[in-house]
Coordinates of N, CA, C and O and ligand atoms in Angstrom, one line a residue:
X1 N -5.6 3.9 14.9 CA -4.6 4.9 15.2 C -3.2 4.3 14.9 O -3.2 3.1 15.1
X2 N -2.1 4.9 14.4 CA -1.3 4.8 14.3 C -0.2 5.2 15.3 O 0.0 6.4 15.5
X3 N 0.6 4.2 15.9 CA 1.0 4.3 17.4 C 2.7 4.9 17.2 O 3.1 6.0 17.7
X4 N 3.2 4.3 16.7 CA 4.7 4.6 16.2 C 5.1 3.8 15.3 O 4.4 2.9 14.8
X5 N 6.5 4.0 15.1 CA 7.0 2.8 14.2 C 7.7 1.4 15.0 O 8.5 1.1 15.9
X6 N 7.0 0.8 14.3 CA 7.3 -0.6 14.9 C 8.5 -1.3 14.4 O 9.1 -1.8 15.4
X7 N 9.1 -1.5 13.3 CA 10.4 -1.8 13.0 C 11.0 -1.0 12.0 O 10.3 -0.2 11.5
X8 N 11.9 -1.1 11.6 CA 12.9 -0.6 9.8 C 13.0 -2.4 9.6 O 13.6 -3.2 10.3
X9 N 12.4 -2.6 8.6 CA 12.8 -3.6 7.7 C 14.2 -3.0 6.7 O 14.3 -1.9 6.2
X10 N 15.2 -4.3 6.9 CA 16.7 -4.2 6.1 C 17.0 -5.4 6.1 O 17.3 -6.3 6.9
X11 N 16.9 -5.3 4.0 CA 17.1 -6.5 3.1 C 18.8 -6.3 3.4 O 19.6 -5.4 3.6
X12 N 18.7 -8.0 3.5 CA 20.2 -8.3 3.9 C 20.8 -9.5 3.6 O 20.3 -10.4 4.2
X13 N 22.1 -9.8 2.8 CA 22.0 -11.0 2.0 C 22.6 -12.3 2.9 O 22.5 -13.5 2.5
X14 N 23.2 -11.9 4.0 CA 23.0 -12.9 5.1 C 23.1 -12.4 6.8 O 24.0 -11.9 7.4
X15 N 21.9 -12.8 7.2 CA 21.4 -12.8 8.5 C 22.7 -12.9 9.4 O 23.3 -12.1 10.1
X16 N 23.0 -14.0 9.1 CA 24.4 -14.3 9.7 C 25.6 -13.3 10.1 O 26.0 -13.1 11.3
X17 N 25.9 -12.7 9.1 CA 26.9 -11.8 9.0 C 26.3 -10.5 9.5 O 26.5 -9.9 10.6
X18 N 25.5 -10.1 8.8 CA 24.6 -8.9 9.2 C 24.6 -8.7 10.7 O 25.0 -7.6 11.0
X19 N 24.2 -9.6 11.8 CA 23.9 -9.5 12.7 C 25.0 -8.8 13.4 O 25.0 -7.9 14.2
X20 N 26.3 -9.9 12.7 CA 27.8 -9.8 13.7 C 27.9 -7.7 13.8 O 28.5 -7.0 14.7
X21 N 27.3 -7.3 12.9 CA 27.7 -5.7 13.0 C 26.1 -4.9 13.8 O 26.2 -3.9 14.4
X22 N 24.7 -5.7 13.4 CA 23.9 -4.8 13.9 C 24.1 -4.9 15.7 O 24.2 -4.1 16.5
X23 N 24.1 -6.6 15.8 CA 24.4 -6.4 17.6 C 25.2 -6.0 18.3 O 25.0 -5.8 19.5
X24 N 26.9 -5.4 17.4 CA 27.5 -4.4 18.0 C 27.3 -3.0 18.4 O 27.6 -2.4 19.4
X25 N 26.2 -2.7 16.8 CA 26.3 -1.5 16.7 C 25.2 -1.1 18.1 O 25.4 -0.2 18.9
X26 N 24.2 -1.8 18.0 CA 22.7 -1.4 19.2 C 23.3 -2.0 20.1 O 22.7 -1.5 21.0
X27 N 24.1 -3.0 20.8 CA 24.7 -3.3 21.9 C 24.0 -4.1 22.4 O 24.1 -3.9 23.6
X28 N 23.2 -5.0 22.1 CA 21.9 -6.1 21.9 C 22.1 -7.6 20.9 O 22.2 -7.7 19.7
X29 N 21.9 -8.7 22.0 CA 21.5 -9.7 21.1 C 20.3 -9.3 20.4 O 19.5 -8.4 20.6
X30 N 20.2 -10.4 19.3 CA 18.7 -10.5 18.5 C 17.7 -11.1 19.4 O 18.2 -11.8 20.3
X31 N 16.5 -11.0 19.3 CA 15.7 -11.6 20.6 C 15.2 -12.6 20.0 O 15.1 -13.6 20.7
X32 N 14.6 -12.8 18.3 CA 14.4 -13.7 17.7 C 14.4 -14.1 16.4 O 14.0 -13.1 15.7
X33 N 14.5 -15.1 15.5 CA 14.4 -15.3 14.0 C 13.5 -16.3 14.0 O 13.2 -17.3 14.8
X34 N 12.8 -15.7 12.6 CA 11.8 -16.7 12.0 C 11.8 -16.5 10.9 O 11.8 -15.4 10.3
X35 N 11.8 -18.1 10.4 CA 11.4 -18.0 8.7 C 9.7 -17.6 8.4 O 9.0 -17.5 9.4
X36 N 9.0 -17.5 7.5 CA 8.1 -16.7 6.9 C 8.1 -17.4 5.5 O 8.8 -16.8 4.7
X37 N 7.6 -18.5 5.3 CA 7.3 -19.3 4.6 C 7.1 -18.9 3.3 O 7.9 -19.1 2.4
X38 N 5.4 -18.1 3.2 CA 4.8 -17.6 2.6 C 5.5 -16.5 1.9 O 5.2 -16.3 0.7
X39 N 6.6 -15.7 2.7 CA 7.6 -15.0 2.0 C 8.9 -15.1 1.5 O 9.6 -14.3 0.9
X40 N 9.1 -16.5 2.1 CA 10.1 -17.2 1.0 C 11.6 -16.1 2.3 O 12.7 -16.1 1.9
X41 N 11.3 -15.7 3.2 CA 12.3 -15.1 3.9 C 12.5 -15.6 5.3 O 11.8 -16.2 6.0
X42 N 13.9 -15.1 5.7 CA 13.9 -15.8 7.6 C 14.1 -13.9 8.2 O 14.7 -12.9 7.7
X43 N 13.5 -14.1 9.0 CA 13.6 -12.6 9.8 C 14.7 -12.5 11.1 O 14.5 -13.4 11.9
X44 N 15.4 -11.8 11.4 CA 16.0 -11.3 13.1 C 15.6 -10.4 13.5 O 15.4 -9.5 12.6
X45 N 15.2 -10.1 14.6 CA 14.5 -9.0 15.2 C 15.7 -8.2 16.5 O 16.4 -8.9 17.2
X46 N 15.6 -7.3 16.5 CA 16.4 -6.9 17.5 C 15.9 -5.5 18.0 O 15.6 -4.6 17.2
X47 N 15.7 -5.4 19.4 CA 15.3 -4.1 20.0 C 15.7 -3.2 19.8 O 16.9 -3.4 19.8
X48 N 15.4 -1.7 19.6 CA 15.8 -0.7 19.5 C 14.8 0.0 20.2 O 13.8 0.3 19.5
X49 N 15.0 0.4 21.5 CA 13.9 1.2 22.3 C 12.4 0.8 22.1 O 12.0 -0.3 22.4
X50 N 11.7 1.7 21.6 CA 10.2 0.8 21.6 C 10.1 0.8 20.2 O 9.0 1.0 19.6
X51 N 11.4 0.7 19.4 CA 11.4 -0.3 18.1 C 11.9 -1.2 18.0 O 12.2 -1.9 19.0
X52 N 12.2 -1.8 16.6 CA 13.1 -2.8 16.3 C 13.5 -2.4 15.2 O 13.1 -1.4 14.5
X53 N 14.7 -3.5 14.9 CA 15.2 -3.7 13.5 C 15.1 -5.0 13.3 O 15.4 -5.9 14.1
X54 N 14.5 -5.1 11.8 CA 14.1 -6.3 11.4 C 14.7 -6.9 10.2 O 14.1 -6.7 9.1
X55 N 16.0 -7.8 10.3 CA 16.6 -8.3 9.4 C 16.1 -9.4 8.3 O 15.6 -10.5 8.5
X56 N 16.3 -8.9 7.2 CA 15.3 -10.0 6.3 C 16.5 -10.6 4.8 O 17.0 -10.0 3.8
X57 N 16.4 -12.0 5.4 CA 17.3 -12.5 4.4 C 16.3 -13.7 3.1 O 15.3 -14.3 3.5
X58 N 16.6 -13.6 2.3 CA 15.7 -14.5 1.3 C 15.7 -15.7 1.7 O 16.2 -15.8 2.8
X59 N 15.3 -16.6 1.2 CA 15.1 -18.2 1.3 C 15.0 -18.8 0.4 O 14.9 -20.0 0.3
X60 N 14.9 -18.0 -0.6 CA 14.6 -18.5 -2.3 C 14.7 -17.7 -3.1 O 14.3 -16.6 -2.8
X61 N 15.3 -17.8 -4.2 CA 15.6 -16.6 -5.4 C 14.1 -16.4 -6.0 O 14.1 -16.0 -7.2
X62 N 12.8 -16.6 -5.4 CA 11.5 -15.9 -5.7 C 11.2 -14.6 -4.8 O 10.5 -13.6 -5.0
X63 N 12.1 -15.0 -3.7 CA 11.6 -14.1 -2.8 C 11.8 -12.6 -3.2 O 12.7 -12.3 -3.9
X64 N 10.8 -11.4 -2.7 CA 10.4 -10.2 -2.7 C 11.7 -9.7 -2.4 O 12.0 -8.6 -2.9
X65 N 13.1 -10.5 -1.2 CA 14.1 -10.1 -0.5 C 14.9 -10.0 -2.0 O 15.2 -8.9 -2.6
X66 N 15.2 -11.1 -2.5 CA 15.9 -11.6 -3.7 C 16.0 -10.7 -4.6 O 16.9 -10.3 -5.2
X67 N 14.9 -10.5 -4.7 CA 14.5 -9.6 -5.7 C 15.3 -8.2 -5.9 O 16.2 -7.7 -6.7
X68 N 14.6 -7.7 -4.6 CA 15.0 -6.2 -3.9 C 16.4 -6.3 -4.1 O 17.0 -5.4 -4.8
X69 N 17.2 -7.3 -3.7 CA 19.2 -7.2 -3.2 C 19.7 -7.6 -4.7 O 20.9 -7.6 -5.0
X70 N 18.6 -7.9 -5.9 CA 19.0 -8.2 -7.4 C 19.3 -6.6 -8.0 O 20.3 -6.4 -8.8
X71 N 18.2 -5.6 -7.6 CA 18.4 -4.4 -8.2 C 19.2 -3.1 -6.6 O 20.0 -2.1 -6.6
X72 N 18.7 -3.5 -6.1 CA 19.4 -2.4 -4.7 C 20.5 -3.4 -4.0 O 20.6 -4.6 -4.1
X73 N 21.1 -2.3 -3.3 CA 22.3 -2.8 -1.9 C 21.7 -3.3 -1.4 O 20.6 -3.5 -1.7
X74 N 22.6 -3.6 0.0 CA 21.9 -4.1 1.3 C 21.7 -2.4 1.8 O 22.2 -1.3 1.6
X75 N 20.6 -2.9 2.6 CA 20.4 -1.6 3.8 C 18.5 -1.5 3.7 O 18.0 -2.5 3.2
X76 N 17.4 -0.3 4.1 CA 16.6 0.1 4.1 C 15.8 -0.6 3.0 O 16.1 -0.5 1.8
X77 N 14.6 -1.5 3.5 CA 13.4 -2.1 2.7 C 12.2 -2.0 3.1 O 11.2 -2.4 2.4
X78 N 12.0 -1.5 4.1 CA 10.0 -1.0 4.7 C 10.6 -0.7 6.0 O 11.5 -1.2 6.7
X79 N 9.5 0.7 6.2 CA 9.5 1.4 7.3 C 8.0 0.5 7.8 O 7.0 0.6 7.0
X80 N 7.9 -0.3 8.9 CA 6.4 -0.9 9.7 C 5.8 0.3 10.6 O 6.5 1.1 11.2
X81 N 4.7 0.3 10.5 CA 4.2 1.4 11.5 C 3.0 0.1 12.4 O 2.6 -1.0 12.0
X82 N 2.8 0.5 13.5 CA 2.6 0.1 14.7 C 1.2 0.3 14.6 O 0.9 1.5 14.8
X83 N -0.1 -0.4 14.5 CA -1.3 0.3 14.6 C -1.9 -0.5 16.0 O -1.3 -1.3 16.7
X84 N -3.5 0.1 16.1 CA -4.0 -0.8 16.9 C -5.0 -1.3 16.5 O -5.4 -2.3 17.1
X85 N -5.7 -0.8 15.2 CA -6.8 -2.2 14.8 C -6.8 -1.5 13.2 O -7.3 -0.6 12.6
X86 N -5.9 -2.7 12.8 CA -5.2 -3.0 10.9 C -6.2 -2.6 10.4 O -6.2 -1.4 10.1
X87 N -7.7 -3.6 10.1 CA -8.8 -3.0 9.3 C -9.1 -2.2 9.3 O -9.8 -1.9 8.3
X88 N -8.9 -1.2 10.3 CA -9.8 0.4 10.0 C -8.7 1.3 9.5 O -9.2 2.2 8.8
X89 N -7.0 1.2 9.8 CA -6.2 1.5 8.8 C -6.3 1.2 7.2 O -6.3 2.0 6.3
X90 N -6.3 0.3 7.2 CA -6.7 -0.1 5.7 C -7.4 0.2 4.7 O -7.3 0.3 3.5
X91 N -8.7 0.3 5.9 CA -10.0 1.1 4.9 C -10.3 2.4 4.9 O -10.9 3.0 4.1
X92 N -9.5 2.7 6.3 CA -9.3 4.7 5.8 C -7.8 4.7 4.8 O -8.0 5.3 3.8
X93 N -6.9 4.3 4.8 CA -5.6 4.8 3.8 C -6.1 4.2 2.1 O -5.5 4.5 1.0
X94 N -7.1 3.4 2.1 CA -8.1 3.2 0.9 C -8.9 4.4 0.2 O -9.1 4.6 -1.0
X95 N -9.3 5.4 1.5 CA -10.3 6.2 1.2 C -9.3 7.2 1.0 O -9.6 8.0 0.1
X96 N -8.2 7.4 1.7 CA -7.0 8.4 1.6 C -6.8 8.2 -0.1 O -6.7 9.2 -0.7
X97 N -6.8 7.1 -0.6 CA -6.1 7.1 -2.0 C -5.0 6.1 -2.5 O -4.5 5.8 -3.6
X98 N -4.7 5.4 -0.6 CA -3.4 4.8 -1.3 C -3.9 3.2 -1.7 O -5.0 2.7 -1.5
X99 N -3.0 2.8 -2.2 CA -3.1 1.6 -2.8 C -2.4 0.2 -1.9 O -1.1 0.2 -1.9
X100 N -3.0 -0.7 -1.3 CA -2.7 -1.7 -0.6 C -1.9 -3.4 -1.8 O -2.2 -4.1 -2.8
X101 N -1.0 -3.4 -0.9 CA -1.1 -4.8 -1.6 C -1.5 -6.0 -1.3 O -1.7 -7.1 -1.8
X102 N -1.7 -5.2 0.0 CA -2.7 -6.7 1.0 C -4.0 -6.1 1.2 O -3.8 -5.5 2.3
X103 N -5.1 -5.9 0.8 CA -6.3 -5.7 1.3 C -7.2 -6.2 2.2 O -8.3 -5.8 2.6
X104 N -6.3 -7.7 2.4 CA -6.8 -8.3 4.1 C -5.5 -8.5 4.6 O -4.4 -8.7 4.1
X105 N -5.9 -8.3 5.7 CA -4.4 -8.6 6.8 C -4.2 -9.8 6.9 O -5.0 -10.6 7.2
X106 N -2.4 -10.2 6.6 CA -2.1 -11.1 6.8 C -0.8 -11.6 7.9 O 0.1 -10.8 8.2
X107 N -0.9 -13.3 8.3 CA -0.5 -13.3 9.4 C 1.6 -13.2 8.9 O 2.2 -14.0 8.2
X108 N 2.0 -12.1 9.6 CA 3.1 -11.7 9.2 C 4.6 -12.3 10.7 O 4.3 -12.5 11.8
X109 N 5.6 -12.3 10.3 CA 6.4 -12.4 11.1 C 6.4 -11.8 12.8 O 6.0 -10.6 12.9
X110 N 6.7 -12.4 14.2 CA 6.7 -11.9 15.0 C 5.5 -11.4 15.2 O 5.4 -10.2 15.2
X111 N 4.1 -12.5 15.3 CA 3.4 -12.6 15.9 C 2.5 -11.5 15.7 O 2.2 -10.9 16.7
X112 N 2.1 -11.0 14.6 CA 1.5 -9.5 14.0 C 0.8 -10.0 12.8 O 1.2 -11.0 12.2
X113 N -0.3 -9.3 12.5 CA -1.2 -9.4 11.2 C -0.4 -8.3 10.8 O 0.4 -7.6 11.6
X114 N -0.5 -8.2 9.6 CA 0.5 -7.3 8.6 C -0.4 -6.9 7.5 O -1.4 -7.6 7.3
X115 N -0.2 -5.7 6.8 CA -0.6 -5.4 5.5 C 0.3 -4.3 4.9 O 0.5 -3.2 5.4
X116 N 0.7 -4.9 3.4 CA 1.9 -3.7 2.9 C 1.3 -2.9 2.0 O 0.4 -3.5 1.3
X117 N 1.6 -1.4 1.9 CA 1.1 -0.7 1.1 C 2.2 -0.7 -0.6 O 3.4 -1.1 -0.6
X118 N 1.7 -0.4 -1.4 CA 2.7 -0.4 -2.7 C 2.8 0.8 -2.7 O 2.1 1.8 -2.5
X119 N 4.2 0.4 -3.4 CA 4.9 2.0 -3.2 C 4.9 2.7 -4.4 O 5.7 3.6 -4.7
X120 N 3.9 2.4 -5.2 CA 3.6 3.8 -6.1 C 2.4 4.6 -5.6 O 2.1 5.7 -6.1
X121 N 2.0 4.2 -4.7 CA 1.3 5.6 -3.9 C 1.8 6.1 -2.9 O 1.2 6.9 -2.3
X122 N 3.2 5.6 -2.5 CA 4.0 5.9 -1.4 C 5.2 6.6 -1.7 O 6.1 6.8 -0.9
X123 N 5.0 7.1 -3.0 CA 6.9 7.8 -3.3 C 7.6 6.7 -3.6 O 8.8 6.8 -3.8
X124 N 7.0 5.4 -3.9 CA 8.4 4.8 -3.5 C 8.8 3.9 -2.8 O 9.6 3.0 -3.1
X125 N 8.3 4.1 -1.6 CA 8.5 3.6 -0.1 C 7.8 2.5 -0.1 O 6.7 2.5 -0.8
X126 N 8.3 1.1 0.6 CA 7.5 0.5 1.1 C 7.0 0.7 2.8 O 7.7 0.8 3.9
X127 N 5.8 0.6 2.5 CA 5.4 0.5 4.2 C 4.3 -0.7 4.8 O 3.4 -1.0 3.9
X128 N 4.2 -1.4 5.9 CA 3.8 -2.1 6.2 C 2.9 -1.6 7.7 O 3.4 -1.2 8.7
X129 N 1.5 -1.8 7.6 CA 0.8 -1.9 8.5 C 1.5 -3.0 9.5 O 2.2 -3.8 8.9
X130 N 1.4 -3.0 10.7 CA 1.7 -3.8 11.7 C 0.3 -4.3 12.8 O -0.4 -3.3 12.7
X131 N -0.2 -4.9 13.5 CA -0.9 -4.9 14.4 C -0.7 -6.1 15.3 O -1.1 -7.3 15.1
X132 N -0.1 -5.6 16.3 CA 0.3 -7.1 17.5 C -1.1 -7.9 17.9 O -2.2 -7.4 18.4
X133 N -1.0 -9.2 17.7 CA -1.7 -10.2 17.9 C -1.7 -10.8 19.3 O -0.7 -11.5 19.5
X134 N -2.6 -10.8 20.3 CA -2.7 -10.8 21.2 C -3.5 -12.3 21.8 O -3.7 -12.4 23.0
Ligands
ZN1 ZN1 8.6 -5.9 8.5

């Protein structure tokens, strides 16, 4: 099942600065950052009711972030949706037609298995399976 949306991912070319305006704007410290090795990115997380916003700055000019802020602005990079058990999303939005770029769940920022769909069967869009690891 798909529960709600769990964060807005927004590519952002520094965490630093970024923050000074997102914790104004939501009236909230960030609750946490983590770098993400494997994606070459550091994350901030900040509440937004029973979401978040999830700040993502590069760590390396390989990174996916790097990449994105080489051809787009800062602002909107994946909508996360919230599930409760990844594998059976995966293998029904498989049967739906869409195209996965993770076909196994992997261990993603803030303590979640993750899996991203590619966005040519999405419009476009990136989106990110979510599932809290418990
Ligand atoms: Zn995300």
């Amino acid at each position: 099942m798909i529960k709600k949306i769990e964060h807005l991912g927004i590519a952002v070319e520094s965490i630093e600065k970024s923050l000074v305006i997102f914790e104004k704007l939501l009236n909230q410290k960030m609750y946490k950052t983590e770098v993400v090795t494997s994606e070459a990115v550091k994350t901030a997380f900040i509440t937004l009711g029973e979401s978040k916003i999830e700040l993502l700055e590069a760590t390396d000019p390989s990174s996916s972030i790097a990449k994105f802020l080489n051809k787009n602005r800062e602002g909107f990079h994946h909508l996360a949706l919230d599930v409760d058990d990844i594998e059976f999303e995966i293998a029904r939005l498989k049967k739906e037609g869409f195209v996965l770029i993770h076909e196994q769940p992997k261990n993603g920022a803030d303590n979640k298995k993750i899996a991203f769909l590619h966005p040519k069967s999405t419009n476009g869009m990136l989106i990110e399976l979510c599932e809290e690891l418990v």
